[in-house]
Amino acid sequence: MIVKNFGKLASQLRKFRRDADGSVNIEAIILMPVLLLTMAVSMVFYDAFRRDSMGEKATYTLGDMLSRETAYITPAYVDSAKDLFGFLTGTGDADNTIRVSVVSYDGPGASYNVEWSEVRGAHAMTLTDAELAGQHDQLPVMVSGEQLIVVETYVDYDWPLELGFNDGVLTARVFTRPRFAPQLVWLGS
């Protein structure tokens, strides 16, 4: 009796193995959640890289804009630059910060000095000589007496889906030399 039932079971298993009815449905049920999860994660990472790229491009735009300036830089000019940055990145006023600084190099002393620095937003403070002293390896090589415009931007980023990453701040930093004037002069209070 056991041999007869075993033979029947073996026959049914062979028949089940050859039968392909419904296999596409089963494969779809198994793979659909994996496919949907992969698409969602791809879209989230695309959004993060897109936002970072927009911030970088907007920072280059501000650096280029400042490098072409021949008039004095005023508080209203920096306010407008922050508004422009918000427009280019699609962020609100509280979600972004810009810091514009002019740095000079003293060749004989081999030191960088902050000529002036202005911040609009809550993510950073004005650049100081002490902060700059720890960044020599991050600054470009300069000629003695030369000035450099440093534009730094900060943008809040909140992940659209919870993937285990903490929300953070995307940063960008651009160095530009003045183009049409030997220096960029601050005229403000």
PDB file of C-alpha atoms in Angstrom:
ATOM      1  CA  MET A   1       0.000   0.000   0.000  1.00  0.00           C
ATOM      2  CA  ILE A   2       2.822   2.395   0.824  1.00  0.00           C
ATOM      3  CA  VAL A   3       4.554   1.552  -2.449  1.00  0.00           C
ATOM      4  CA  LYS A   4       1.307   2.135  -4.365  1.00  0.00           C
ATOM      5  CA  ASN A   5       0.787   5.550  -2.684  1.00  0.00           C
ATOM      6  CA  PHE A   6       4.429   6.439  -3.219  1.00  0.00           C
ATOM      7  CA  GLY A   7       4.091   5.621  -6.914  1.00  0.00           C
ATOM      8  CA  LYS A   8       0.970   7.782  -7.148  1.00  0.00           C
ATOM      9  CA  LEU A   9       2.742  10.649  -5.366  1.00  0.00           C
ATOM     10  CA  ALA A  10       5.763  10.363  -7.676  1.00  0.00           C
ATOM     11  CA  SER A  11       3.456  10.367 -10.696  1.00  0.00           C
ATOM     12  CA  GLN A  12       1.667  13.501  -9.431  1.00  0.00           C
ATOM     13  CA  LEU A  13       5.002  15.274  -8.767  1.00  0.00           C
ATOM     14  CA  ARG A  14       6.229  14.501 -12.306  1.00  0.00           C
ATOM     15  CA  LYS A  15       2.961  15.821 -13.732  1.00  0.00           C
ATOM     16  CA  PHE A  16       3.237  18.987 -11.555  1.00  0.00           C
ATOM     17  CA  ARG A  17       6.825  19.541 -12.731  1.00  0.00           C
ATOM     18  CA  ARG A  18       5.823  19.363 -16.413  1.00  0.00           C
ATOM     19  CA  ASP A  19       2.721  21.530 -15.969  1.00  0.00           C
ATOM     20  CA  ALA A  20       3.413  25.227 -16.767  1.00  0.00           C
ATOM     21  CA  ASP A  21      -0.118  26.576 -16.247  1.00  0.00           C
ATOM     22  CA  GLY A  22      -0.107  29.642 -13.971  1.00  0.00           C
ATOM     23  CA  SER A  23       3.684  29.904 -13.663  1.00  0.00           C
ATOM     24  CA  VAL A  24       3.699  33.458 -15.048  1.00  0.00           C
ATOM     25  CA  ASN A  25       1.199  34.521 -12.405  1.00  0.00           C
ATOM     26  CA  ILE A  26       3.281  33.049  -9.620  1.00  0.00           C
ATOM     27  CA  GLU A  27       6.468  34.681 -10.955  1.00  0.00           C
ATOM     28  CA  ALA A  28       4.667  38.012 -11.196  1.00  0.00           C
ATOM     29  CA  ILE A  29       3.387  37.745  -7.620  1.00  0.00           C
ATOM     30  CA  ILE A  30       6.902  37.016  -6.397  1.00  0.00           C
ATOM     31  CA  LEU A  31       8.739  39.642  -8.456  1.00  0.00           C
ATOM     32  CA  MET A  32       6.241  42.546  -8.479  1.00  0.00           C
ATOM     33  CA  PRO A  33       7.086  43.813  -4.954  1.00  0.00           C
ATOM     34  CA  VAL A  34      10.809  43.644  -5.762  1.00  0.00           C
ATOM     35  CA  LEU A  35      10.254  45.550  -9.006  1.00  0.00           C
ATOM     36  CA  LEU A  36       8.118  48.231  -7.319  1.00  0.00           C
ATOM     37  CA  LEU A  37      10.632  48.638  -4.479  1.00  0.00           C
ATOM     38  CA  THR A  38      13.499  48.973  -6.963  1.00  0.00           C
ATOM     39  CA  MET A  39      11.619  51.635  -8.914  1.00  0.00           C
ATOM     40  CA  ALA A  40      10.766  53.596  -5.745  1.00  0.00           C
ATOM     41  CA  VAL A  41      14.364  53.526  -4.472  1.00  0.00           C
ATOM     42  CA  SER A  42      15.655  54.584  -7.914  1.00  0.00           C
ATOM     43  CA  MET A  43      13.287  57.547  -7.974  1.00  0.00           C
ATOM     44  CA  VAL A  44      14.304  58.626  -4.465  1.00  0.00           C
ATOM     45  CA  PHE A  45      18.022  58.521  -5.257  1.00  0.00           C
ATOM     46  CA  TYR A  46      17.417  60.296  -8.571  1.00  0.00           C
ATOM     47  CA  ASP A  47      15.648  63.074  -6.660  1.00  0.00           C
ATOM     48  CA  ALA A  48      18.538  63.409  -4.189  1.00  0.00           C
ATOM     49  CA  PHE A  49      21.152  63.638  -6.953  1.00  0.00           C
ATOM     50  CA  ARG A  50      18.945  66.026  -8.953  1.00  0.00           C
ATOM     51  CA  ARG A  51      18.585  68.347  -5.943  1.00  0.00           C
ATOM     52  CA  ASP A  52      22.348  68.212  -5.298  1.00  0.00           C
ATOM     53  CA  SER A  53      23.062  68.990  -8.961  1.00  0.00           C
ATOM     54  CA  MET A  54      20.636  71.930  -8.927  1.00  0.00           C
ATOM     55  CA  GLY A  55      22.401  73.326  -5.840  1.00  0.00           C
ATOM     56  CA  GLU A  56      25.831  72.988  -7.467  1.00  0.00           C
ATOM     57  CA  LYS A  57      24.696  74.681 -10.682  1.00  0.00           C
ATOM     58  CA  ALA A  58      23.005  77.510  -8.784  1.00  0.00           C
ATOM     59  CA  THR A  59      26.175  78.011  -6.724  1.00  0.00           C
ATOM     60  CA  TYR A  60      28.258  78.272  -9.916  1.00  0.00           C
ATOM     61  CA  THR A  61      25.735  80.805 -11.222  1.00  0.00           C
ATOM     62  CA  LEU A  62      26.152  82.971  -8.107  1.00  0.00           C
ATOM     63  CA  GLY A  63      29.943  82.706  -8.298  1.00  0.00           C
ATOM     64  CA  ASP A  64      29.929  83.708 -11.958  1.00  0.00           C
ATOM     65  CA  MET A  65      27.532  86.570 -11.269  1.00  0.00           C
ATOM     66  CA  LEU A  66      29.754  87.929  -8.495  1.00  0.00           C
ATOM     67  CA  SER A  67      32.940  87.514 -10.537  1.00  0.00           C
ATOM     68  CA  ARG A  68      31.560  89.814 -13.246  1.00  0.00           C
ATOM     69  CA  GLU A  69      30.513  92.537 -10.806  1.00  0.00           C
ATOM     70  CA  THR A  70      32.381  95.851 -11.019  1.00  0.00           C
ATOM     71  CA  ALA A  71      30.234  97.860  -8.586  1.00  0.00           C
ATOM     72  CA  TYR A  72      30.137  97.603  -4.810  1.00  0.00           C
ATOM     73  CA  ILE A  73      28.418  94.628  -3.213  1.00  0.00           C
ATOM     74  CA  THR A  74      25.679  95.768  -0.828  1.00  0.00           C
ATOM     75  CA  PRO A  75      23.410  93.963   1.639  1.00  0.00           C
ATOM     76  CA  ALA A  76      20.555  94.277  -0.880  1.00  0.00           C
ATOM     77  CA  TYR A  77      22.741  92.591  -3.522  1.00  0.00           C
ATOM     78  CA  VAL A  78      23.413  89.607  -1.223  1.00  0.00           C
ATOM     79  CA  ASP A  79      19.699  89.417  -0.306  1.00  0.00           C
ATOM     80  CA  SER A  80      18.849  89.317  -4.002  1.00  0.00           C
ATOM     81  CA  ALA A  81      21.505  86.655  -4.598  1.00  0.00           C
ATOM     82  CA  LYS A  82      19.862  84.504  -1.925  1.00  0.00           C
ATOM     83  CA  ASP A  83      16.464  85.023  -3.557  1.00  0.00           C
ATOM     84  CA  LEU A  84      17.962  84.003  -6.901  1.00  0.00           C
ATOM     85  CA  PHE A  85      19.489  80.898  -5.338  1.00  0.00           C
ATOM     86  CA  GLY A  86      16.110  79.946  -3.863  1.00  0.00           C
ATOM     87  CA  PHE A  87      14.461  80.430  -7.241  1.00  0.00           C
ATOM     88  CA  LEU A  88      17.069  78.344  -9.076  1.00  0.00           C
ATOM     89  CA  THR A  89      16.901  75.485  -6.577  1.00  0.00           C
ATOM     90  CA  GLY A  90      13.173  75.656  -5.920  1.00  0.00           C
ATOM     91  CA  THR A  91      13.682  75.965  -2.163  1.00  0.00           C
ATOM     92  CA  GLY A  92      12.018  78.203   0.364  1.00  0.00           C
ATOM     93  CA  ASP A  93      13.731  81.029   2.201  1.00  0.00           C
ATOM     94  CA  ALA A  94      14.162  78.996   5.393  1.00  0.00           C
ATOM     95  CA  ASP A  95      15.513  75.943   3.541  1.00  0.00           C
ATOM     96  CA  ASN A  96      18.649  77.485   2.053  1.00  0.00           C
ATOM     97  CA  THR A  97      21.657  79.556   3.048  1.00  0.00           C
ATOM     98  CA  ILE A  98      24.348  81.342   1.083  1.00  0.00           C
ATOM     99  CA  ARG A  99      27.709  82.571   2.329  1.00  0.00           C
ATOM    100  CA  VAL A 100      29.685  84.947   0.115  1.00  0.00           C
ATOM    101  CA  SER A 101      33.251  85.688   1.140  1.00  0.00           C
ATOM    102  CA  VAL A 102      36.256  87.374  -0.407  1.00  0.00           C
ATOM    103  CA  VAL A 103      39.581  85.830   0.537  1.00  0.00           C
ATOM    104  CA  SER A 104      43.035  87.232  -0.181  1.00  0.00           C
ATOM    105  CA  TYR A 105      46.413  85.534  -0.098  1.00  0.00           C
ATOM    106  CA  ASP A 106      49.476  86.973   1.609  1.00  0.00           C
ATOM    107  CA  GLY A 107      52.430  85.355  -0.156  1.00  0.00           C
ATOM    108  CA  PRO A 108      55.255  86.218   2.254  1.00  0.00           C
ATOM    109  CA  GLY A 109      53.200  85.078   5.251  1.00  0.00           C
ATOM    110  CA  ALA A 110      51.702  82.137   3.306  1.00  0.00           C
ATOM    111  CA  SER A 111      48.341  82.913   4.831  1.00  0.00           C
ATOM    112  CA  TYR A 112      44.822  83.393   3.592  1.00  0.00           C
ATOM    113  CA  ASN A 113      42.820  86.301   5.003  1.00  0.00           C
ATOM    114  CA  VAL A 114      39.095  87.009   4.915  1.00  0.00           C
ATOM    115  CA  GLU A 115      38.491  90.468   3.429  1.00  0.00           C
ATOM    116  CA  TRP A 116      34.753  90.272   4.047  1.00  0.00           C
ATOM    117  CA  SER A 117      32.080  87.643   4.464  1.00  0.00           C
ATOM    118  CA  GLU A 118      28.290  87.811   4.398  1.00  0.00           C
ATOM    119  CA  VAL A 119      25.724  85.138   5.218  1.00  0.00           C
ATOM    120  CA  ARG A 120      22.029  84.934   4.474  1.00  0.00           C
ATOM    121  CA  GLY A 121      20.279  82.013   6.155  1.00  0.00           C
ATOM    122  CA  ALA A 122      20.678  79.868   9.249  1.00  0.00           C
ATOM    123  CA  HIS A 123      23.098  77.106   8.214  1.00  0.00           C
ATOM    124  CA  ALA A 124      26.383  79.009   8.517  1.00  0.00           C
ATOM    125  CA  MET A 125      28.163  81.905  10.183  1.00  0.00           C
ATOM    126  CA  THR A 126      30.411  84.450   8.500  1.00  0.00           C
ATOM    127  CA  LEU A 127      33.775  83.060   7.458  1.00  0.00           C
ATOM    128  CA  THR A 128      36.591  83.978   9.845  1.00  0.00           C
ATOM    129  CA  ASP A 129      40.378  83.912   9.538  1.00  0.00           C
ATOM    130  CA  ALA A 130      40.487  81.153  12.171  1.00  0.00           C
ATOM    131  CA  GLU A 131      38.093  78.948  10.187  1.00  0.00           C
ATOM    132  CA  LEU A 132      40.000  79.704   7.001  1.00  0.00           C
ATOM    133  CA  ALA A 133      43.325  78.751   8.598  1.00  0.00           C
ATOM    134  CA  GLY A 134      42.175  75.136   8.854  1.00  0.00           C
ATOM    135  CA  GLN A 135      41.200  74.998   5.184  1.00  0.00           C
ATOM    136  CA  HIS A 136      44.517  75.717   3.433  1.00  0.00           C
ATOM    137  CA  ASP A 137      44.477  72.330   1.701  1.00  0.00           C
ATOM    138  CA  GLN A 138      40.993  73.046   0.308  1.00  0.00           C
ATOM    139  CA  LEU A 139      41.831  76.434  -1.211  1.00  0.00           C
ATOM    140  CA  PRO A 140      43.331  76.927  -4.670  1.00  0.00           C
ATOM    141  CA  VAL A 141      46.879  78.139  -5.199  1.00  0.00           C
ATOM    142  CA  MET A 142      46.955  81.932  -5.393  1.00  0.00           C
ATOM    143  CA  VAL A 143      49.449  84.676  -6.186  1.00  0.00           C
ATOM    144  CA  SER A 144      50.412  87.059  -3.387  1.00  0.00           C
ATOM    145  CA  GLY A 145      47.860  89.866  -3.096  1.00  0.00           C
ATOM    146  CA  GLU A 146      45.271  88.084  -5.232  1.00  0.00           C
ATOM    147  CA  GLN A 147      41.634  87.916  -4.172  1.00  0.00           C
ATOM    148  CA  LEU A 148      39.250  85.031  -4.537  1.00  0.00           C
ATOM    149  CA  ILE A 149      35.459  84.940  -4.260  1.00  0.00           C
ATOM    150  CA  VAL A 150      34.191  81.982  -2.232  1.00  0.00           C
ATOM    151  CA  VAL A 151      30.491  81.146  -2.562  1.00  0.00           C
ATOM    152  CA  GLU A 152      29.115  78.448  -0.277  1.00  0.00           C
ATOM    153  CA  THR A 153      25.531  77.248  -0.310  1.00  0.00           C
ATOM    154  CA  TYR A 154      23.499  74.994   1.936  1.00  0.00           C
ATOM    155  CA  VAL A 155      20.145  73.400   1.085  1.00  0.00           C
ATOM    156  CA  ASP A 156      17.975  71.301   3.408  1.00  0.00           C
ATOM    157  CA  TYR A 157      17.091  67.912   1.953  1.00  0.00           C
ATOM    158  CA  ASP A 158      14.302  65.709   3.299  1.00  0.00           C
ATOM    159  CA  TRP A 159      14.134  62.175   1.884  1.00  0.00           C
ATOM    160  CA  PRO A 160      10.716  61.611   0.262  1.00  0.00           C
ATOM    161  CA  LEU A 161      10.669  57.982   1.496  1.00  0.00           C
ATOM    162  CA  GLU A 162      12.067  56.526   4.681  1.00  0.00           C
ATOM    163  CA  LEU A 163      15.065  54.477   3.529  1.00  0.00           C
ATOM    164  CA  GLY A 164      17.065  54.652   6.734  1.00  0.00           C
ATOM    165  CA  PHE A 165      18.923  57.844   5.809  1.00  0.00           C
ATOM    166  CA  ASN A 166      18.790  60.944   7.977  1.00  0.00           C
ATOM    167  CA  ASP A 167      17.548  64.173   6.427  1.00  0.00           C
ATOM    168  CA  GLY A 168      20.471  66.462   5.849  1.00  0.00           C
ATOM    169  CA  VAL A 169      21.978  69.503   4.240  1.00  0.00           C
ATOM    170  CA  LEU A 170      23.418  69.487   0.726  1.00  0.00           C
ATOM    171  CA  THR A 171      26.411  71.797   0.420  1.00  0.00           C
ATOM    172  CA  ALA A 172      28.334  73.305  -2.461  1.00  0.00           C
ATOM    173  CA  ARG A 173      31.432  75.503  -2.558  1.00  0.00           C
ATOM    174  CA  VAL A 174      32.733  77.462  -5.543  1.00  0.00           C
ATOM    175  CA  PHE A 175      35.923  79.515  -5.939  1.00  0.00           C
ATOM    176  CA  THR A 176      35.966  82.280  -8.538  1.00  0.00           C
ATOM    177  CA  ARG A 177      38.452  85.006  -9.372  1.00  0.00           C
ATOM    178  CA  PRO A 178      37.128  88.509 -10.119  1.00  0.00           C
ATOM    179  CA  ARG A 179      37.008  88.983 -13.900  1.00  0.00           C
ATOM    180  CA  PHE A 180      36.486  92.646 -14.742  1.00  0.00           C
ATOM    181  CA  ALA A 181      37.784  94.317 -11.581  1.00  0.00           C
ATOM    182  CA  PRO A 182      40.806  93.488  -9.443  1.00  0.00           C
ATOM    183  CA  GLN A 183      38.656  93.084  -6.336  1.00  0.00           C
ATOM    184  CA  LEU A 184      35.101  92.678  -5.130  1.00  0.00           C
ATOM    185  CA  VAL A 185      34.380  95.436  -2.596  1.00  0.00           C
ATOM    186  CA  TRP A 186      31.791  95.280   0.172  1.00  0.00           C
ATOM    187  CA  LEU A 187      29.791  98.445   0.856  1.00  0.00           C
ATOM    188  CA  GLY A 188      27.504  97.804   3.763  1.00  0.00           C
ATOM    189  CA  SER A 189      26.983  98.174   7.441  1.00  0.00           C
TER     190      SER A 189
END
